[in-house]
mmCIF file of C-alpha atoms in Angstrom:
data_model
loop_
_atom_site.group_PDB
_atom_site.id
_atom_site.type_symbol
_atom_site.label_atom_id
_atom_site.label_comp_id
_atom_site.label_asym_id
_atom_site.label_seq_id
_atom_site.Cartn_x
_atom_site.Cartn_y
_atom_site.Cartn_z
ATOM 1 C CA MET A 906 22.335 3.601 8.433
ATOM 2 C CA THR A 907 20.981 2.979 11.972
ATOM 3 C CA THR A 908 22.964 0.537 13.983
ATOM 4 C CA ALA A 909 21.707 1.411 17.422
ATOM 5 C CA PRO A 910 18.341 -0.113 18.538
ATOM 6 C CA LEU A 911 15.387 1.954 17.477
ATOM 7 C CA ALA A 912 13.426 3.476 20.304
ATOM 8 C CA ALA A 913 10.160 5.428 20.415
ATOM 9 C CA GLY A 914 10.782 9.101 19.669
ATOM 10 C CA ASP A 915 13.882 8.508 17.568
ATOM 11 C CA VAL A 916 14.032 10.937 14.640
ATOM 12 C CA LEU A 917 14.994 9.363 11.296
ATOM 13 C CA GLY A 918 16.159 11.401 8.346
ATOM 14 C CA PRO A 919 15.030 13.578 6.772
ATOM 15 C CA SER A 920 16.072 12.132 3.439
ATOM 16 C CA THR A 921 15.758 14.222 0.327
ATOM 17 C CA PHE A 922 15.193 12.814 -3.170
ATOM 18 C CA THR A 923 14.952 14.563 -6.523
ATOM 19 C CA ILE A 924 12.486 13.204 -9.039
ATOM 20 C CA THR A 925 13.038 14.025 -12.750
ATOM 21 C CA ARG A 926 11.031 13.204 -15.853
ATOM 22 C CA ALA A 927 13.756 10.698 -16.765
ATOM 23 C CA ASP A 928 13.093 8.985 -13.402
ATOM 24 C CA LEU A 929 9.415 8.679 -14.318
ATOM 25 C CA VAL A 930 10.242 7.148 -17.701
ATOM 26 C CA ALA A 931 12.530 4.622 -15.991
ATOM 27 C CA TYR A 932 9.927 3.851 -13.380
ATOM 28 C CA ALA A 933 7.194 3.392 -15.963
ATOM 29 C CA GLU A 934 9.387 0.866 -17.773
ATOM 30 C CA ALA A 935 10.341 -1.010 -14.606
ATOM 31 C CA SER A 936 6.894 -1.023 -13.057
ATOM 32 C CA GLY A 937 4.698 -1.422 -16.202
ATOM 33 C CA ASP A 938 2.685 1.719 -15.270
ATOM 34 C CA HIS A 939 2.678 3.647 -18.576
ATOM 35 C CA ASN A 940 -0.174 6.041 -17.622
ATOM 36 C CA PRO A 941 0.550 9.031 -19.824
ATOM 37 C CA ILE A 942 -0.289 11.499 -16.999
ATOM 38 C CA HIS A 943 3.278 10.643 -15.765
ATOM 39 C CA GLN A 944 4.909 11.487 -19.111
ATOM 40 C CA ASP A 945 2.732 13.796 -21.215
ATOM 41 C CA GLU A 946 1.938 17.378 -20.191
ATOM 42 C CA ASP A 947 -1.113 17.641 -22.541
ATOM 43 C CA VAL A 948 -2.716 14.466 -21.302
ATOM 44 C CA ALA A 949 -2.124 15.397 -17.660
ATOM 45 C CA ARG A 950 -3.715 18.810 -18.214
ATOM 46 C CA SER A 951 -6.623 17.308 -20.168
ATOM 47 C CA VAL A 952 -7.757 15.393 -16.973
ATOM 48 C CA GLY A 953 -7.404 18.445 -14.800
ATOM 49 C CA LEU A 954 -3.866 17.957 -13.372
ATOM 50 C CA PRO A 955 -1.487 20.849 -13.073
ATOM 51 C CA GLY A 956 1.128 19.100 -15.233
ATOM 52 C CA VAL A 957 3.051 15.852 -15.378
ATOM 53 C CA ILE A 958 2.901 14.223 -11.951
ATOM 54 C CA ALA A 959 5.048 11.509 -10.411
ATOM 55 C CA HIS A 960 3.485 8.045 -10.014
ATOM 56 C CA GLY A 961 2.143 7.924 -6.430
ATOM 57 C CA MET A 962 3.901 4.594 -6.264
ATOM 58 C CA TYR A 963 7.222 6.265 -7.110
ATOM 59 C CA THR A 964 6.805 8.557 -4.140
ATOM 60 C CA LEU A 965 5.846 5.563 -1.978
ATOM 61 C CA ALA A 966 8.863 3.666 -3.280
ATOM 62 C CA LEU A 967 11.014 6.605 -2.107
ATOM 63 C CA VAL A 968 9.473 6.156 1.348
ATOM 64 C CA GLY A 969 10.412 2.510 1.224
ATOM 65 C CA ARG A 970 13.867 3.540 0.198
ATOM 66 C CA ALA A 971 14.194 5.969 3.121
ATOM 67 C CA VAL A 972 12.923 3.409 5.561
ATOM 68 C CA ALA A 973 15.433 0.816 4.224
ATOM 69 C CA GLU A 974 18.242 3.356 4.588
ATOM 70 C CA TRP A 975 17.221 4.260 8.146
ATOM 71 C CA THR A 976 16.676 0.725 9.341
ATOM 72 C CA GLY A 977 19.489 -1.101 7.532
ATOM 73 C CA GLY A 978 16.993 -2.884 5.245
ATOM 74 C CA ALA A 979 14.615 -4.123 7.971
ATOM 75 C CA GLU A 980 11.808 -6.388 6.784
ATOM 76 C CA VAL A 981 8.712 -4.288 5.974
ATOM 77 C CA VAL A 982 5.372 -5.679 7.111
ATOM 78 C CA ASP A 983 3.155 -2.663 6.353
ATOM 79 C CA LEU A 984 3.626 0.182 3.983
ATOM 80 C CA GLY A 985 1.116 2.720 2.625
ATOM 81 C CA ALA A 986 -0.253 6.158 2.196
ATOM 82 C CA LYS A 987 -2.899 8.311 0.647
ATOM 83 C CA PHE A 988 -1.702 10.292 -2.378
ATOM 84 C CA THR A 989 -3.268 13.558 -1.168
ATOM 85 C CA SER A 990 -1.419 16.106 -3.296
ATOM 86 C CA PRO A 991 0.269 15.454 -6.662
ATOM 87 C CA VAL A 992 4.027 15.707 -6.981
ATOM 88 C CA VAL A 993 4.364 17.879 -10.114
ATOM 89 C CA VAL A 994 7.567 17.115 -12.002
ATOM 90 C CA PRO A 995 8.762 19.882 -14.321
ATOM 91 C CA ALA A 996 10.335 19.153 -17.676
ATOM 92 C CA GLU A 997 13.553 20.791 -16.554
ATOM 93 C CA GLY A 998 15.188 20.105 -13.207
ATOM 94 C CA GLY A 999 13.053 18.089 -10.908
ATOM 95 C CA ALA A 1000 10.801 17.859 -7.884
ATOM 96 C CA GLU A 1001 12.373 17.530 -4.508
ATOM 97 C CA VAL A 1002 10.654 15.156 -2.108
ATOM 98 C CA VAL A 1003 11.597 15.140 1.566
ATOM 99 C CA VAL A 1004 10.885 12.063 3.685
ATOM 100 C CA GLY A 1005 11.140 12.460 7.446
ATOM 101 C CA GLY A 1006 10.348 9.839 10.112
ATOM 102 C CA THR A 1007 9.905 9.316 13.768
ATOM 103 C CA VAL A 1008 9.741 6.024 15.615
ATOM 104 C CA LYS A 1009 6.201 5.960 16.955
ATOM 105 C CA SER A 1010 6.422 2.685 18.882
ATOM 106 C CA VAL A 1011 8.478 -0.412 19.358
ATOM 107 C CA ALA A 1012 6.426 -3.396 20.537
ATOM 108 C CA ASP A 1013 6.321 -7.110 19.942
ATOM 109 C CA GLY A 1014 9.305 -6.979 17.626
ATOM 110 C CA LEU A 1015 7.646 -4.406 15.332
ATOM 111 C CA VAL A 1016 8.736 -0.853 14.843
ATOM 112 C CA THR A 1017 6.022 1.581 13.739
ATOM 113 C CA LEU A 1018 7.182 4.680 12.007
ATOM 114 C CA ALA A 1019 5.353 8.019 11.732
ATOM 115 C CA LEU A 1020 6.280 9.731 8.496
ATOM 116 C CA GLU A 1021 6.008 13.110 6.910
ATOM 117 C CA VAL A 1022 6.493 13.407 3.155
ATOM 118 C CA THR A 1023 6.612 16.811 1.578
ATOM 119 C CA CYS A 1024 7.320 18.462 -1.771
ATOM 120 C CA GLY A 1025 7.998 22.211 -1.795
ATOM 121 C CA GLY A 1026 7.007 22.386 1.895
ATOM 122 C CA GLN A 1027 3.570 20.839 1.227
ATOM 123 C CA LYS A 1028 2.538 17.398 2.415
ATOM 124 C CA VAL A 1029 2.032 15.071 -0.490
ATOM 125 C CA LEU A 1030 1.145 11.881 1.365
ATOM 126 C CA GLY A 1031 -1.732 11.468 3.779
ATOM 127 C CA MET A 1032 -1.427 9.105 6.796
ATOM 128 C CA PRO A 1033 1.822 7.585 5.516
ATOM 129 C CA LYS A 1034 2.736 4.606 7.610
ATOM 130 C CA ALA A 1035 5.493 2.022 7.690
ATOM 131 C CA VAL A 1036 5.898 -0.914 10.042
ATOM 132 C CA VAL A 1037 9.081 -2.943 10.004
ATOM 133 C CA LYS A 1038 10.362 -5.896 11.984
ATOM 134 C CA GLU A 1039 12.842 -4.824 14.693
ATOM 135 C CA PRO A 1040 16.229 -5.230 13.045
ATOM 136 C CA ALA A 1041 17.909 -8.403 14.365
ATOM 137 C CA GLY A 1042 20.941 -7.838 16.515
ATOM 138 C CA ALA A 1043 20.313 -4.102 16.642
ATOM 139 C CA MET B 469 -19.691 8.286 -17.489
ATOM 140 C CA PRO B 470 -19.829 6.968 -13.934
ATOM 141 C CA VAL B 471 -18.620 3.509 -13.113
ATOM 142 C CA ASP B 472 -21.208 0.708 -12.904
ATOM 143 C CA PRO B 473 -22.286 0.418 -9.234
ATOM 144 C CA SER B 474 -22.778 -3.337 -9.523
ATOM 145 C CA LEU B 475 -19.028 -3.698 -9.690
ATOM 146 C CA VAL B 476 -18.662 -3.998 -5.912
ATOM 147 C CA GLY B 477 -17.683 -7.490 -4.954
ATOM 148 C CA ARG B 478 -16.511 -8.465 -8.418
ATOM 149 C CA GLU B 479 -13.139 -10.090 -8.888
ATOM 150 C CA PHE B 480 -10.571 -9.467 -11.603
ATOM 151 C CA PRO B 481 -7.546 -11.781 -11.815
ATOM 152 C CA ALA B 482 -4.267 -10.592 -13.351
ATOM 153 C CA PRO B 483 -4.051 -12.201 -16.757
ATOM 154 C CA ALA B 484 -0.874 -14.117 -15.921
ATOM 155 C CA PRO B 485 1.304 -14.971 -12.937
ATOM 156 C CA LEU B 486 4.420 -12.965 -12.371
ATOM 157 C CA THR B 487 7.729 -14.686 -11.801
ATOM 158 C CA VAL B 488 9.878 -12.579 -9.520
ATOM 159 C CA THR B 489 13.112 -12.703 -11.514
ATOM 160 C CA ALA B 490 16.463 -11.152 -10.615
ATOM 161 C CA GLU B 491 16.295 -9.022 -13.804
ATOM 162 C CA ARG B 492 12.849 -7.498 -12.995
ATOM 163 C CA VAL B 493 13.724 -6.794 -9.356
ATOM 164 C CA ALA B 494 17.058 -5.260 -10.241
ATOM 165 C CA ALA B 495 15.475 -3.046 -12.825
ATOM 166 C CA PHE B 496 12.809 -1.927 -10.344
ATOM 167 C CA ALA B 497 15.330 -1.345 -7.542
ATOM 168 C CA SER B 498 17.460 0.685 -9.898
ATOM 169 C CA ALA B 499 14.526 2.816 -11.056
ATOM 170 C CA VAL B 500 13.674 3.782 -7.474
ATOM 171 C CA GLY B 501 17.229 3.877 -6.192
ATOM 172 C CA HIS B 502 16.535 1.229 -3.458
ATOM 173 C CA PRO B 503 19.606 0.623 -1.378
ATOM 174 C CA GLY B 504 21.274 -2.711 -0.651
ATOM 175 C CA ASP B 505 21.277 -5.920 -2.731
ATOM 176 C CA PRO B 506 17.877 -6.164 -4.470
ATOM 177 C CA LEU B 507 18.310 -9.838 -4.862
ATOM 178 C CA ALA B 508 18.496 -10.295 -1.071
ATOM 179 C CA SER B 509 15.911 -7.675 -0.233
ATOM 180 C CA VAL B 510 13.200 -7.016 -2.840
ATOM 181 C CA PRO B 511 11.973 -3.359 -2.670
ATOM 182 C CA PRO B 512 8.671 -3.367 -0.672
ATOM 183 C CA THR B 513 6.660 -1.672 -3.406
ATOM 184 C CA PHE B 514 7.677 -4.224 -6.043
ATOM 185 C CA PRO B 515 4.321 -6.105 -5.639
ATOM 186 C CA ILE B 516 2.697 -3.147 -7.472
ATOM 187 C CA VAL B 517 4.067 -4.620 -10.731
ATOM 188 C CA LEU B 518 1.553 -7.471 -10.453
ATOM 189 C CA ALA B 519 -1.167 -5.501 -8.651
ATOM 190 C CA PHE B 520 -1.017 -3.041 -11.579
ATOM 191 C CA ASP B 521 -1.646 -5.986 -14.031
ATOM 192 C CA ALA B 522 -4.769 -6.908 -12.061
ATOM 193 C CA MET B 523 -5.891 -3.257 -12.095
ATOM 194 C CA ALA B 524 -5.286 -3.068 -15.805
ATOM 195 C CA ALA B 525 -7.405 -6.197 -16.313
ATOM 196 C CA PHE B 526 -10.180 -4.482 -14.281
ATOM 197 C CA LEU B 527 -9.950 -1.299 -16.292
ATOM 198 C CA ASP B 528 -9.949 -3.177 -19.637
ATOM 199 C CA ALA B 529 -12.966 -5.206 -18.613
ATOM 200 C CA GLU B 530 -14.857 -2.044 -17.673
ATOM 201 C CA ALA B 531 -13.551 0.013 -20.598
ATOM 202 C CA ILE B 532 -12.100 2.634 -18.224
ATOM 203 C CA ASP B 533 -9.244 4.721 -19.623
ATOM 204 C CA LEU B 534 -6.073 4.448 -17.656
ATOM 205 C CA HIS B 535 -5.318 8.159 -18.188
ATOM 206 C CA ARG B 536 -8.509 9.055 -16.288
ATOM 207 C CA ILE B 537 -7.312 7.159 -13.236
ATOM 208 C CA VAL B 538 -5.276 8.775 -10.480
ATOM 209 C CA HIS B 539 -3.977 6.613 -7.665
ATOM 210 C CA GLY B 540 -5.647 7.846 -4.448
ATOM 211 C CA GLU B 541 -4.281 5.474 -1.863
ATOM 212 C CA GLN B 542 -2.128 2.370 -1.632
ATOM 213 C CA ARG B 543 -1.349 0.206 1.301
ATOM 214 C CA PHE B 544 0.471 -3.094 1.407
ATOM 215 C CA ALA B 545 0.435 -5.672 4.153
ATOM 216 C CA TYR B 546 3.121 -8.355 3.787
ATOM 217 C CA GLU B 547 2.872 -11.862 5.151
ATOM 218 C CA ARG B 548 6.508 -12.457 4.185
ATOM 219 C CA PRO B 549 9.134 -10.697 2.025
ATOM 220 C CA LEU B 550 9.077 -11.474 -1.715
ATOM 221 C CA ALA B 551 11.974 -13.678 -2.883
ATOM 222 C CA ILE B 552 13.600 -14.213 -6.230
ATOM 223 C CA GLY B 553 11.861 -17.160 -7.918
ATOM 224 C CA ASP B 554 8.495 -16.575 -6.405
ATOM 225 C CA GLU B 555 5.637 -17.160 -8.862
ATOM 226 C CA LEU B 556 2.880 -14.820 -7.803
ATOM 227 C CA SER B 557 -0.750 -14.557 -8.857
ATOM 228 C CA ALA B 558 -3.045 -11.698 -8.134
ATOM 229 C CA THR B 559 -6.804 -11.156 -7.960
ATOM 230 C CA LEU B 560 -8.265 -7.717 -7.533
ATOM 231 C CA THR B 561 -11.641 -7.348 -5.749
ATOM 232 C CA VAL B 562 -13.669 -4.125 -5.960
ATOM 233 C CA THR B 563 -14.470 -3.428 -2.390
ATOM 234 C CA GLY B 564 -16.270 -0.132 -2.592
ATOM 235 C CA LEU B 565 -17.520 2.590 -4.866
ATOM 236 C CA ARG B 566 -18.643 6.143 -4.182
ATOM 237 C CA GLN B 567 -18.860 9.468 -6.049
ATOM 238 C CA ILE B 568 -17.309 12.700 -4.911
ATOM 239 C CA GLY B 569 -17.498 15.852 -6.983
ATOM 240 C CA GLY B 570 -18.049 13.970 -10.288
ATOM 241 C CA ALA B 571 -15.273 11.555 -9.663
ATOM 242 C CA ASP B 572 -15.676 7.798 -8.935
ATOM 243 C CA ILE B 573 -13.687 6.655 -5.963
ATOM 244 C CA ILE B 574 -13.061 2.944 -6.492
ATOM 245 C CA ALA B 575 -11.785 0.948 -3.539
ATOM 246 C CA THR B 576 -9.966 -2.261 -4.384
ATOM 247 C CA SER B 577 -8.132 -5.034 -2.618
ATOM 248 C CA SER B 578 -5.622 -7.235 -4.467
ATOM 249 C CA GLU B 579 -4.371 -10.447 -2.938
ATOM 250 C CA LEU B 580 -1.068 -11.803 -4.125
ATOM 251 C CA THR B 581 -0.464 -15.507 -3.618
ATOM 252 C CA ASP B 582 2.519 -17.694 -4.243
ATOM 253 C CA ALA B 583 2.615 -21.014 -6.137
ATOM 254 C CA THR B 584 1.438 -22.858 -3.049
ATOM 255 C CA GLY B 585 -1.615 -20.569 -2.778
ATOM 256 C CA ALA B 586 -0.294 -18.880 0.344
ATOM 257 C CA VAL B 587 -0.930 -15.127 0.622
ATOM 258 C CA VAL B 588 2.299 -13.182 0.365
ATOM 259 C CA CYS B 589 0.923 -9.646 0.275
ATOM 260 C CA THR B 590 -2.378 -7.838 0.234
ATOM 261 C CA GLY B 591 -2.610 -4.464 -1.536
ATOM 262 C CA ARG B 592 -5.432 -2.125 -0.860
ATOM 263 C CA ALA B 593 -5.766 0.695 -3.365
ATOM 264 C CA THR B 594 -8.119 3.561 -4.027
ATOM 265 C CA LEU B 595 -8.489 4.593 -7.642
ATOM 266 C CA VAL B 596 -9.914 8.018 -8.507
ATOM 267 C CA HIS B 597 -11.661 8.006 -11.842
ATOM 268 C CA SER B 598 -12.496 11.357 -13.378
ATOM 269 C CA SER B 599 -15.134 10.781 -16.128
ATOM 270 C CA GLY B 600 -13.914 13.641 -18.260
ATOM 271 C CA ALA B 601 -16.947 15.928 -18.603
ATOM 272 C CA GLU B 602 -15.911 18.075 -15.650
ATOM 273 C CA ALA B 603 -12.263 18.015 -16.655
ATOM 274 C CA ALA B 604 -12.823 19.636 -20.026
ATOM 275 C CA GLN B 605 -10.642 22.705 -20.052
#
């Protein structure tokens, strides 16, 4: 957890998370997104995907998790990304997602983070962005 | 089959409001491993639970199969953090539609409002719909 004030150029993370099929089942239950492309290999392949893929929102939730860990739970005012490359989750083991960040700017009480999110060395999110309120008392 | 181009500008409300309960937030936080006390700090992507309901209402109304949808982009802008006890309503608006390589790229914006009508969060999403013909393999 970051306790020092955040300043432009600060490097945050990287944080590594493993996504398993069981995680996708739990996420489907908790989020209500039961799209079978996140559970069923045959359905995923039938629509042209390489296999079962993680919910884009699961990957984005991991970004939210990393940002919370780095900033001590700072209030998020903007969070988003393009899901440019699917995170394929194998039946055995899991997919490893790495979230790295840099403080791009600190201005008017807002901290803008530049992020890089990869799986197997390949970027999976396009233009990921998070803006948080500058942690109070930091 | 491509999506009806006259959809742009149409609104689709989520069928019911969502009450942000401790149980739902705790389950969501646990599923994504969000740190800290979820009851004090709701995970920032939690609004997708209601935005998804609005999207499902849209897909149902247009007879679009969920499994032909891949999430292309999602961005949230928050006016304030969500709090336990919030009763949120959502309305999805189709903001754009184009075709790329046989897929429909559907741009949407979902506004989440609280019981007073104040906007809590706006979610902009792009949904990629593959009609199936080209995906036969």
